[in-house]
Amino acid sequence: MKKKIFFVALVLFTVFLNSLILIISNVILKDKLSAVRDKCLAEHYVIASSLIGDMQALEKRGNHVEENIDNLMRLYSRYLQGKGNGLAVAFSGEWIYESPAFASEGNMIFPPDTGYSQERLVYMENGNRPVLCVYGSFPAPWQDYGLIYIGNLSDTLESWRHTKNILFLTGAAVILMMSFCLFQFLNIIFRPLRQISSTSAKIANGNYSSRISVRGKDEISSVAQNFNLMTEQIENQIKQLEDAAEQKQQFVDNFSHELRIPLTAIYGYAEYIQKAVMSEEERYECTQFIMSECSRLQNMAYQLLDMALLCREERNDSNCSVKELFAESEKAMHMRASEKKIKLTYVWSQNYFIRGNKEQLLILVNNLIDNAIKASRQEEEVRICVYSEESAVVVEVEDHGTGMEMEQISHIKEAFYRVDKARSRAHGGAGLGLAICERIVQIHHADMSFISEPGEGTTVKLSFPVE
């Protein structure tokens, strides 16, 4: 592309410059010939006027002009001989005098016919050498005589050729300089395109962090900037896809692990019942354990079903009363808290309203309370409160249990993640509760944050925007 532009531009510039030089050369030649013509006409007029006066003087003295023409013309010929110019005089169509310069012009063998008028004839001859001829007849009573003036054009044409050669040499130098400047200019213009080509090759090979340095504000710089934006978006999307693929793989791995443990236990106890001799009490304990593991698998299936439904479901816009939400939550979680002698304290200063789906919000609050109960020791308190903060309604669930490290907080929203795996399995947890909570929070355009210290407890903060 760059080579094509370079050669096309260079050829066009060369043709244009040479054409301009030819035009200038022709104009210079015309000006020089015009100057020579005017000079020849002026000298012809002066010599003809002086010669007529001399001829009149000869006749008054009784001499014949034809016999003394050589003596009359010798002085004029000597004056013009140093300039390379010549003279000739014609009488009745025959040359009666020729200067040496005129005699050397072999093709001038006749005097031009002007019809005995005083009009002068100017023409060029190009025999042995280029000359400019001016011929004119004398006025009456000397109309049979005519004078031709031969002006040498060799010096004029040689000067023009020298000027023309200088112009073409200058043009060649300009073309060389133009070629260099054009090559450098195209390098500067095509530098972003080379960078785009190089960067796109790197991106094609998987290096999505490559960028183009943007300089200036022209169209190519704008293309480079848009290319960087496109590359950044591609990199972000690739990263998102990689993260999503990693999360899905982690989900599958965790799910497989969660299924393998209860299924292995169920299969082992079932095989033991089938092959071993045992008492009714032992058989009852085995079947009780199998039912417990089946219950945990059923609970996991229900939670996965909830997550699948939440992934396709959007919230139903309706005003949900926090007071009613807390009342239903207290009914649902009272027995669960009583098992560990945990005190549930619901606090609100006024009845706030949250825009959203009441059933989903109840699942959200109950899951957080259930996690707080699991993390708390017996006879401790779980506090649930609501208040307003700037343009949001805030619901907090606070416990004084085991707490979490910062590293644990960054993973608790992941499916199947457990802070204390042994305790969670003992309570039938599958590690899906906070993943479900996170999806409900996203549906309601809310925010969920955690404040926790090991041994100090955890506070979960839900911020719902006020519309």
CSV table of C-alpha atoms in Angstrom, one decimal:
chain,number,residue,atom,x,y,z
A,1,MET,CA,0.0,0.0,0.0
A,2,LYS,CA,2.7,2.5,1.0
A,3,LYS,CA,4.9,1.6,-2.0
A,4,LYS,CA,2.0,2.1,-4.4
A,5,ILE,CA,1.2,5.5,-2.9
A,6,PHE,CA,4.9,6.4,-3.0
A,7,PHE,CA,5.4,5.5,-6.7
A,8,VAL,CA,2.1,6.9,-7.9
A,9,ALA,CA,2.7,10.2,-6.1
A,10,LEU,CA,6.3,10.3,-7.4
A,11,VAL,CA,5.3,9.7,-11.0
A,12,LEU,CA,2.6,12.3,-10.9
A,13,PHE,CA,4.9,14.9,-9.3
A,14,THR,CA,7.7,14.1,-11.9
A,15,VAL,CA,5.2,14.5,-14.8
A,16,PHE,CA,3.9,17.7,-13.3
A,17,LEU,CA,7.3,19.2,-12.6
A,18,ASN,CA,8.7,18.3,-16.0
A,19,SER,CA,5.7,19.7,-17.8
A,20,LEU,CA,6.0,22.9,-15.8
A,21,ILE,CA,9.8,23.1,-16.7
A,22,LEU,CA,8.9,22.6,-20.4
A,23,ILE,CA,6.3,25.3,-20.3
A,24,ILE,CA,8.7,27.7,-18.5
A,25,SER,CA,11.5,26.8,-21.1
A,26,ASN,CA,9.1,27.6,-24.0
A,27,VAL,CA,8.2,30.9,-22.4
A,28,ILE,CA,11.8,31.8,-21.9
A,29,LEU,CA,12.6,30.8,-25.5
A,30,LYS,CA,9.8,33.0,-26.8
A,31,ASP,CA,10.9,35.9,-24.7
A,32,LYS,CA,14.5,35.5,-26.0
A,33,LEU,CA,13.5,35.2,-29.6
A,34,SER,CA,11.2,38.2,-29.2
A,35,ALA,CA,14.0,40.3,-27.8
A,36,VAL,CA,16.3,39.2,-30.7
A,37,ARG,CA,13.5,40.0,-33.2
A,38,ASP,CA,13.1,43.5,-31.8
A,39,LYS,CA,16.8,44.1,-31.8
A,40,CYS,CA,17.1,42.9,-35.4
A,41,LEU,CA,14.2,45.1,-36.5
A,42,ALA,CA,15.7,48.1,-34.8
A,43,GLU,CA,19.2,47.6,-36.3
A,44,HIS,CA,17.7,46.9,-39.8
A,45,TYR,CA,15.8,50.1,-39.6
A,46,VAL,CA,18.8,52.1,-38.5
A,47,ILE,CA,21.1,50.6,-41.2
A,48,ALA,CA,18.4,51.0,-43.9
A,49,SER,CA,17.8,54.6,-43.1
A,50,SER,CA,21.5,55.4,-43.1
A,51,LEU,CA,22.1,53.5,-46.3
A,52,ILE,CA,19.3,55.4,-48.1
A,53,GLY,CA,21.0,58.7,-47.0
A,54,ASP,CA,24.4,57.5,-48.4
A,55,MET,CA,22.8,56.4,-51.6
A,56,GLN,CA,21.2,59.8,-52.1
A,57,ALA,CA,24.6,61.5,-51.4
A,58,LEU,CA,26.2,59.3,-54.1
A,59,GLU,CA,23.6,60.2,-56.7
A,60,LYS,CA,24.0,63.9,-56.0
A,61,ARG,CA,27.7,63.6,-56.7
A,62,GLY,CA,26.9,61.8,-59.9
A,63,ASN,CA,28.0,58.3,-58.9
A,64,HIS,CA,26.2,55.1,-59.6
A,65,VAL,CA,25.0,53.3,-56.5
A,66,GLU,CA,25.5,49.8,-57.9
A,67,GLU,CA,29.2,50.4,-58.6
A,68,ASN,CA,29.8,51.8,-55.1
A,69,ILE,CA,27.6,49.6,-53.0
A,70,ASP,CA,30.5,47.5,-51.7
A,71,ASN,CA,32.2,50.7,-50.4
A,72,LEU,CA,28.9,51.8,-48.8
A,73,MET,CA,28.3,48.4,-47.1
A,74,ARG,CA,31.9,47.7,-45.9
A,75,LEU,CA,31.5,49.9,-42.8
A,76,TYR,CA,28.2,48.3,-41.8
A,77,SER,CA,29.5,44.8,-42.4
A,78,ARG,CA,32.6,45.4,-40.4
A,79,TYR,CA,30.4,46.7,-37.5
A,80,LEU,CA,28.2,43.5,-37.6
A,81,GLN,CA,30.9,41.0,-38.3
A,82,GLY,CA,32.1,40.9,-34.7
A,83,LYS,CA,28.6,40.0,-33.6
A,84,GLY,CA,28.2,37.1,-36.1
A,85,ASN,CA,25.5,39.0,-38.0
A,86,GLY,CA,25.4,39.7,-41.7
A,87,LEU,CA,23.9,42.1,-44.4
A,88,ALA,CA,22.9,41.7,-48.0
A,89,VAL,CA,21.5,44.2,-50.6
A,90,ALA,CA,19.3,43.2,-53.5
A,91,PHE,CA,18.5,45.1,-56.7
A,92,SER,CA,15.7,44.1,-59.0
A,93,GLY,CA,15.6,40.6,-57.5
A,94,GLU,CA,19.4,40.0,-57.6
A,95,TRP,CA,21.9,40.2,-54.7
A,96,ILE,CA,24.3,43.0,-55.5
A,97,TYR,CA,26.1,42.8,-52.1
A,98,GLU,CA,26.6,40.0,-49.6
A,99,SER,CA,28.6,40.2,-46.4
A,100,PRO,CA,30.7,37.2,-45.4
A,101,ALA,CA,28.2,36.1,-42.8
A,102,PHE,CA,25.4,36.2,-45.4
A,103,ALA,CA,27.5,34.3,-48.0
A,104,SER,CA,27.9,31.4,-45.5
A,105,GLU,CA,24.1,30.8,-45.5
A,106,GLY,CA,23.9,28.4,-48.4
A,107,ASN,CA,20.1,28.2,-48.5
A,108,MET,CA,19.5,31.9,-49.0
A,109,ILE,CA,19.7,32.2,-52.7
A,110,PHE,CA,16.9,34.6,-53.5
A,111,PRO,CA,15.7,37.9,-52.1
A,112,PRO,CA,12.2,37.7,-50.6
A,113,ASP,CA,9.5,39.4,-52.6
A,114,THR,CA,7.6,42.0,-50.6
A,115,GLY,CA,5.8,43.5,-53.5
A,116,TYR,CA,7.8,46.7,-53.4
A,117,SER,CA,6.1,47.6,-50.2
A,118,GLN,CA,7.7,49.0,-47.1
A,119,GLU,CA,6.5,46.1,-45.0
A,120,ARG,CA,9.4,44.2,-43.5
A,121,LEU,CA,9.4,40.4,-43.5
A,122,VAL,CA,10.8,38.6,-40.5
A,123,TYR,CA,11.5,34.8,-40.7
A,124,MET,CA,13.9,32.2,-39.4
A,125,GLU,CA,16.4,30.1,-41.3
A,126,ASN,CA,18.1,27.0,-40.0
A,127,GLY,CA,20.7,26.1,-42.6
A,128,ASN,CA,24.3,25.8,-41.3
A,129,ARG,CA,23.3,27.7,-38.2
A,130,PRO,CA,20.0,29.2,-36.9
A,131,VAL,CA,19.5,32.8,-37.9
A,132,LEU,CA,16.7,35.4,-37.8
A,133,CYS,CA,16.2,37.3,-41.1
A,134,VAL,CA,14.7,40.8,-41.5
A,135,TYR,CA,14.1,41.9,-45.1
A,136,GLY,CA,12.5,45.1,-46.3
A,137,SER,CA,12.4,47.1,-49.6
A,138,PHE,CA,13.5,50.8,-49.7
A,139,PRO,CA,10.9,53.6,-50.3
A,140,ALA,CA,10.6,55.3,-53.7
A,141,PRO,CA,12.5,56.2,-55.6
A,142,TRP,CA,14.7,53.4,-54.3
A,143,GLN,CA,12.0,50.7,-54.4
A,144,ASP,CA,14.1,48.4,-56.6
A,145,TYR,CA,16.6,48.0,-53.7
A,146,GLY,CA,16.1,45.8,-50.7
A,147,LEU,CA,18.1,45.2,-47.5
A,148,ILE,CA,18.3,41.9,-45.5
A,149,TYR,CA,19.6,41.7,-42.0
A,150,ILE,CA,20.8,38.4,-40.6
A,151,GLY,CA,20.8,38.0,-36.9
A,152,ASN,CA,22.8,35.1,-35.4
A,153,LEU,CA,20.7,33.0,-33.0
A,154,SER,CA,23.4,30.5,-31.9
A,155,ASP,CA,24.3,32.4,-28.7
A,156,THR,CA,20.6,33.0,-27.9
A,157,LEU,CA,19.7,29.3,-28.4
A,158,GLU,CA,22.8,28.2,-26.6
A,159,SER,CA,21.9,30.4,-23.6
A,160,TRP,CA,18.4,29.0,-23.7
A,161,ARG,CA,19.6,25.4,-23.8
A,162,HIS,CA,21.9,26.2,-20.8
A,163,THR,CA,19.0,27.7,-18.9
A,164,LYS,CA,16.8,24.7,-19.8
A,165,ASN,CA,19.5,22.2,-18.6
A,166,ILE,CA,19.8,24.1,-15.3
A,167,LEU,CA,16.0,23.9,-14.9
A,168,PHE,CA,15.9,20.2,-15.6
A,169,LEU,CA,18.9,19.6,-13.2
A,170,THR,CA,17.1,21.6,-10.6
A,171,GLY,CA,13.9,19.6,-11.2
A,172,ALA,CA,15.9,16.4,-10.8
A,173,ALA,CA,17.3,17.6,-7.5
A,174,VAL,CA,13.8,18.7,-6.4
A,175,ILE,CA,12.4,15.2,-7.4
A,176,LEU,CA,15.1,13.5,-5.3
A,177,MET,CA,14.4,15.7,-2.4
A,178,MET,CA,10.7,15.2,-2.9
A,179,SER,CA,11.2,11.4,-3.0
A,180,PHE,CA,13.1,11.5,0.3
A,181,CYS,CA,10.5,13.8,2.0
A,182,LEU,CA,7.6,11.7,0.6
A,183,PHE,CA,9.2,8.5,1.9
A,184,GLN,CA,9.7,9.9,5.3
A,185,PHE,CA,6.2,11.4,5.3
A,186,LEU,CA,4.6,8.1,4.3
A,187,ASN,CA,6.6,6.4,7.1
A,188,ILE,CA,5.1,8.8,9.6
A,189,ILE,CA,1.6,8.4,8.2
A,190,PHE,CA,1.7,4.6,8.0
A,191,ARG,CA,3.4,4.2,11.4
A,192,PRO,CA,0.1,3.8,13.3
A,193,LEU,CA,-1.1,1.3,10.6
A,194,ARG,CA,2.1,-0.7,11.1
A,195,GLN,CA,1.5,-0.7,14.8
A,196,ILE,CA,-2.1,-1.8,14.2
A,197,SER,CA,-0.9,-4.6,12.0
A,198,SER,CA,1.7,-5.7,14.5
A,199,THR,CA,-0.7,-5.4,17.5
A,200,SER,CA,-3.4,-7.3,15.7
A,201,ALA,CA,-1.0,-10.1,15.0
A,202,LYS,CA,-0.1,-10.2,18.7
A,203,ILE,CA,-3.8,-10.3,19.6
A,204,ALA,CA,-4.3,-13.1,17.1
A,205,ASN,CA,-1.6,-15.0,18.9
A,206,GLY,CA,-3.4,-14.5,22.2
A,207,ASN,CA,-1.6,-11.5,23.6
A,208,TYR,CA,-4.6,-9.3,24.5
A,209,SER,CA,-2.7,-6.8,26.6
A,210,SER,CA,-1.0,-5.3,23.5
A,211,ARG,CA,-1.8,-1.6,22.9
A,212,ILE,CA,-1.0,1.0,20.3
A,213,SER,CA,0.6,4.3,21.3
A,214,VAL,CA,-1.7,7.1,20.1
A,215,ARG,CA,-0.2,10.4,18.9
A,216,GLY,CA,-2.0,13.3,17.4
A,217,LYS,CA,-5.6,13.9,16.6
A,218,ASP,CA,-5.9,12.9,12.9
A,219,GLU,CA,-8.1,10.1,11.4
A,220,ILE,CA,-5.4,7.4,11.7
A,221,SER,CA,-4.9,8.3,15.4
A,222,SER,CA,-8.6,8.0,15.9
A,223,VAL,CA,-8.5,4.6,14.3
A,224,ALA,CA,-5.7,3.6,16.6
A,225,GLN,CA,-7.6,4.9,19.7
A,226,ASN,CA,-10.7,2.9,18.6
A,227,PHE,CA,-8.6,-0.1,18.0
A,228,ASN,CA,-7.2,0.2,21.6
A,229,LEU,CA,-10.8,0.5,22.9
A,230,MET,CA,-11.8,-2.6,20.9
A,231,THR,CA,-8.8,-4.5,22.2
A,232,GLU,CA,-9.6,-3.5,25.8
A,233,GLN,CA,-13.2,-4.7,25.4
A,234,ILE,CA,-12.1,-8.0,23.9
A,235,GLU,CA,-9.6,-8.5,26.7
A,236,ASN,CA,-12.3,-7.7,29.3
A,237,GLN,CA,-14.7,-10.1,27.6
A,238,ILE,CA,-12.1,-12.8,27.3
A,239,LYS,CA,-11.3,-12.4,31.0
A,240,GLN,CA,-15.0,-12.5,31.9
A,241,LEU,CA,-15.4,-15.7,29.8
A,242,GLU,CA,-12.3,-17.2,31.5
A,243,ASP,CA,-13.6,-16.2,34.9
A,244,ALA,CA,-17.1,-17.6,34.1
A,245,ALA,CA,-15.6,-20.8,32.8
A,246,GLU,CA,-13.4,-21.1,35.9
A,247,GLN,CA,-16.4,-20.5,38.1
A,248,LYS,CA,-18.5,-23.1,36.2
A,249,GLN,CA,-15.7,-25.6,36.4
A,250,GLN,CA,-15.3,-24.9,40.1
A,251,PHE,CA,-19.1,-25.2,40.5
A,252,VAL,CA,-19.0,-28.6,38.8
A,253,ASP,CA,-16.0,-29.8,40.8
A,254,ASN,CA,-17.7,-28.7,44.1
A,255,PHE,CA,-21.0,-30.1,43.1
A,256,SER,CA,-19.4,-33.5,42.2
A,257,HIS,CA,-17.6,-33.4,45.5
A,258,GLU,CA,-20.8,-32.6,47.5
A,259,LEU,CA,-22.6,-35.4,45.7
A,260,ARG,CA,-19.8,-38.0,46.1
A,261,ILE,CA,-19.7,-37.8,49.9
A,262,PRO,CA,-23.4,-38.5,50.7
A,263,LEU,CA,-23.7,-41.0,47.8
A,264,THR,CA,-20.7,-42.9,49.0
A,265,ALA,CA,-22.1,-43.0,52.5
A,266,ILE,CA,-25.5,-44.1,51.4
A,267,TYR,CA,-24.1,-46.8,49.1
A,268,GLY,CA,-21.8,-48.0,51.9
A,269,TYR,CA,-24.6,-48.2,54.6
A,270,ALA,CA,-27.0,-49.9,52.1
A,271,GLU,CA,-24.4,-52.5,51.2
A,272,TYR,CA,-23.7,-53.0,54.9
A,273,ILE,CA,-27.4,-53.6,55.6
A,274,GLN,CA,-27.6,-56.0,52.6
A,275,LYS,CA,-24.6,-58.1,53.5
A,276,ALA,CA,-24.0,-57.9,57.2
A,277,VAL,CA,-25.9,-59.5,60.1
A,278,MET,CA,-27.0,-56.8,62.4
A,279,SER,CA,-29.5,-56.1,65.1
A,280,GLU,CA,-32.7,-54.1,64.7
A,281,GLU,CA,-31.1,-51.2,66.5
A,282,GLU,CA,-28.1,-51.2,64.2
A,283,ARG,CA,-30.4,-51.5,61.2
A,284,TYR,CA,-32.4,-48.5,62.5
A,285,GLU,CA,-29.2,-46.4,62.9
A,286,CYS,CA,-28.0,-47.2,59.4
A,287,THR,CA,-31.4,-46.3,57.8
A,288,GLN,CA,-31.5,-43.2,59.9
A,289,PHE,CA,-28.1,-42.1,58.5
A,290,ILE,CA,-29.2,-42.9,55.0
A,291,MET,CA,-32.4,-40.8,55.4
A,292,SER,CA,-30.2,-38.0,56.8
A,293,GLU,CA,-27.9,-38.0,53.8
A,294,CYS,CA,-30.9,-38.3,51.4
A,295,SER,CA,-32.5,-35.3,53.2
A,296,ARG,CA,-29.2,-33.3,52.6
A,297,LEU,CA,-29.3,-34.2,48.9
A,298,GLN,CA,-32.9,-33.2,48.7
A,299,ASN,CA,-32.1,-29.9,50.4
A,300,MET,CA,-29.2,-29.4,47.9
A,301,ALA,CA,-31.5,-30.1,45.0
A,302,TYR,CA,-34.1,-27.6,46.3
A,303,GLN,CA,-31.4,-24.9,46.6
A,304,LEU,CA,-30.0,-25.6,43.2
A,305,LEU,CA,-33.6,-25.3,41.8
A,306,ASP,CA,-34.0,-22.0,43.6
A,307,MET,CA,-30.7,-20.7,42.0
A,308,ALA,CA,-31.9,-21.9,38.5
A,309,LEU,CA,-35.2,-20.1,39.0
A,310,LEU,CA,-33.5,-16.9,40.2
A,311,CYS,CA,-31.2,-16.9,37.2
A,312,ARG,CA,-34.3,-16.5,34.9
A,313,GLU,CA,-36.5,-14.5,37.2
A,314,GLU,CA,-36.7,-10.8,37.6
A,315,ARG,CA,-38.2,-9.0,40.6
A,316,ASN,CA,-41.9,-8.1,40.8
A,317,ASP,CA,-42.1,-4.4,41.6
A,318,SER,CA,-44.2,-4.0,44.7
A,319,ASN,CA,-43.8,-2.2,48.0
A,320,CYS,CA,-42.7,-4.8,50.6
A,321,SER,CA,-43.2,-3.7,54.3
A,322,VAL,CA,-40.1,-4.4,56.4
A,323,LYS,CA,-42.3,-4.8,59.5
A,324,GLU,CA,-44.3,-7.6,57.8
A,325,LEU,CA,-41.1,-9.1,56.4
A,326,PHE,CA,-39.6,-9.3,59.9
A,327,ALA,CA,-42.8,-10.7,61.4
A,328,GLU,CA,-42.9,-13.6,58.9
A,329,SER,CA,-39.2,-14.2,59.3
A,330,GLU,CA,-39.5,-14.4,63.1
A,331,LYS,CA,-42.2,-17.1,62.7
A,332,ALA,CA,-40.1,-19.1,60.3
A,333,MET,CA,-36.8,-18.9,62.2
A,334,HIS,CA,-38.1,-19.1,65.8
A,335,MET,CA,-37.9,-22.9,66.1
A,336,ARG,CA,-34.5,-22.9,64.3
A,337,ALA,CA,-33.1,-20.4,66.9
A,338,SER,CA,-34.7,-22.2,69.8
A,339,GLU,CA,-32.8,-25.4,69.1
A,340,LYS,CA,-29.5,-23.6,70.0
A,341,LYS,CA,-31.2,-21.2,72.5
A,342,ILE,CA,-30.3,-18.3,70.3
A,343,LYS,CA,-32.2,-15.0,70.9
A,344,LEU,CA,-33.5,-13.3,67.7
A,345,THR,CA,-33.9,-9.5,68.2
A,346,TYR,CA,-35.7,-7.6,65.4
A,347,VAL,CA,-35.3,-3.8,65.6
A,348,TRP,CA,-37.0,-1.0,63.5
A,349,SER,CA,-37.7,2.6,64.3
A,350,GLN,CA,-40.4,2.9,61.7
A,351,ASN,CA,-42.0,0.9,59.0
A,352,TYR,CA,-39.8,1.1,56.0
A,353,PHE,CA,-40.7,-0.2,52.5
A,354,ILE,CA,-38.5,-2.0,50.0
A,355,ARG,CA,-39.4,-2.2,46.3
A,356,GLY,CA,-39.2,-5.8,45.3
A,357,ASN,CA,-40.5,-9.4,45.6
A,358,LYS,CA,-41.5,-10.2,49.1
A,359,GLU,CA,-40.9,-14.0,48.8
A,360,GLN,CA,-37.4,-13.5,47.5
A,361,LEU,CA,-36.6,-10.9,50.2
A,362,LEU,CA,-37.9,-13.3,52.9
A,363,ILE,CA,-35.6,-16.1,51.5
A,364,LEU,CA,-32.7,-13.5,51.6
A,365,VAL,CA,-33.3,-12.5,55.2
A,366,ASN,CA,-33.9,-16.0,56.4
A,367,ASN,CA,-30.7,-17.4,54.8
A,368,LEU,CA,-28.7,-14.7,56.5
A,369,ILE,CA,-30.3,-15.4,59.9
A,370,ASP,CA,-29.8,-19.1,59.4
A,371,ASN,CA,-26.0,-18.5,58.7
A,372,ALA,CA,-25.8,-16.3,61.8
A,373,ILE,CA,-27.4,-19.0,63.9
A,374,LYS,CA,-25.0,-21.6,62.6
A,375,ALA,CA,-22.0,-19.3,63.4
A,376,SER,CA,-23.3,-18.4,66.9
A,377,ARG,CA,-22.7,-20.3,70.2
A,378,GLN,CA,-25.6,-21.3,72.4
A,379,GLU,CA,-27.5,-18.6,74.3
A,380,GLU,CA,-26.0,-15.8,72.1
A,381,GLU,CA,-28.1,-13.1,70.3
A,382,VAL,CA,-28.7,-12.5,66.6
A,383,ARG,CA,-29.8,-8.9,65.9
A,384,ILE,CA,-31.7,-7.9,62.8
A,385,CYS,CA,-32.3,-4.2,62.3
A,386,VAL,CA,-33.4,-1.7,59.6
A,387,TYR,CA,-32.7,1.9,59.2
A,388,SER,CA,-32.3,4.5,56.4
A,389,GLU,CA,-29.0,5.7,55.1
A,390,GLU,CA,-28.8,8.5,52.5
A,391,SER,CA,-30.9,7.2,49.6
A,392,ALA,CA,-31.1,3.6,50.7
A,393,VAL,CA,-32.9,1.3,53.2
A,394,VAL,CA,-30.4,-0.7,55.1
A,395,VAL,CA,-31.1,-4.2,56.7
A,396,GLU,CA,-28.4,-5.6,59.0
A,397,VAL,CA,-28.0,-9.1,60.4
A,398,GLU,CA,-25.5,-9.2,63.2
A,399,ASP,CA,-24.1,-12.1,65.2
A,400,HIS,CA,-21.3,-12.6,67.8
A,401,GLY,CA,-20.1,-15.9,66.6
A,402,THR,CA,-16.9,-17.3,65.2
A,403,GLY,CA,-16.3,-14.6,62.5
A,404,MET,CA,-14.3,-14.8,59.4
A,405,GLU,CA,-10.9,-13.9,57.9
A,406,MET,CA,-10.7,-11.4,55.0
A,407,GLU,CA,-9.7,-14.3,52.7
A,408,GLN,CA,-12.8,-16.2,53.6
A,409,ILE,CA,-15.0,-13.1,53.1
A,410,SER,CA,-13.8,-12.9,49.5
A,411,HIS,CA,-15.1,-16.4,48.7
A,412,ILE,CA,-18.3,-16.8,50.8
A,413,LYS,CA,-20.5,-15.9,47.9
A,414,GLU,CA,-19.2,-18.7,45.8
A,415,ALA,CA,-21.4,-21.8,45.4
A,416,PHE,CA,-20.5,-24.7,47.7
A,417,TYR,CA,-18.0,-22.7,49.6
A,418,ARG,CA,-18.0,-23.2,53.4
A,419,VAL,CA,-16.0,-21.4,56.1
A,420,ASP,CA,-16.3,-24.4,58.4
A,421,LYS,CA,-16.9,-27.4,56.2
A,422,ALA,CA,-17.3,-29.9,59.1
A,423,ARG,CA,-19.9,-27.7,60.9
A,424,SER,CA,-21.8,-27.0,57.7
A,425,ARG,CA,-22.1,-30.7,56.8
A,426,ALA,CA,-23.2,-31.4,60.4
A,427,HIS,CA,-26.0,-29.0,60.0
A,428,GLY,CA,-26.9,-30.2,56.5
A,429,GLY,CA,-25.6,-27.1,54.7
A,430,ALA,CA,-24.5,-27.3,51.1
A,431,GLY,CA,-22.8,-23.9,50.8
A,432,LEU,CA,-25.4,-22.5,48.4
A,433,GLY,CA,-27.2,-20.1,50.8
A,434,LEU,CA,-25.1,-17.0,50.1
A,435,ALA,CA,-24.9,-17.7,46.4
A,436,ILE,CA,-28.7,-17.6,46.4
A,437,CYS,CA,-28.6,-14.4,48.5
A,438,GLU,CA,-26.2,-12.8,46.1
A,439,ARG,CA,-28.6,-13.5,43.1
A,440,ILE,CA,-31.6,-12.0,45.0
A,441,VAL,CA,-29.5,-8.9,45.8
A,442,GLN,CA,-28.6,-8.5,42.1
A,443,ILE,CA,-32.2,-8.8,41.1
A,444,HIS,CA,-33.2,-6.0,43.5
A,445,HIS,CA,-30.2,-3.8,42.4
A,446,ALA,CA,-29.1,-3.8,46.0
A,447,ASP,CA,-25.7,-4.3,47.6
A,448,MET,CA,-24.5,-6.9,50.2
A,449,SER,CA,-21.3,-6.3,52.2
A,450,PHE,CA,-19.7,-8.2,55.2
A,451,ILE,CA,-17.9,-6.9,58.2
A,452,SER,CA,-16.3,-9.6,60.3
A,453,GLU,CA,-13.4,-10.4,62.7
A,454,PRO,CA,-12.4,-13.8,63.8
A,455,GLY,CA,-13.9,-14.5,67.2
A,456,GLU,CA,-15.9,-11.2,67.2
A,457,GLY,CA,-18.8,-12.1,64.9
A,458,THR,CA,-20.1,-11.0,61.6
A,459,THR,CA,-22.4,-8.2,60.4
A,460,VAL,CA,-24.1,-8.5,57.0
A,461,LYS,CA,-25.3,-5.2,55.5
A,462,LEU,CA,-28.0,-5.1,52.8
A,463,SER,CA,-28.5,-1.7,51.1
A,464,PHE,CA,-31.7,-1.3,49.0
A,465,PRO,CA,-32.0,1.8,46.8
A,466,VAL,CA,-35.1,4.0,47.4
A,467,GLU,CA,-36.9,4.6,44.2
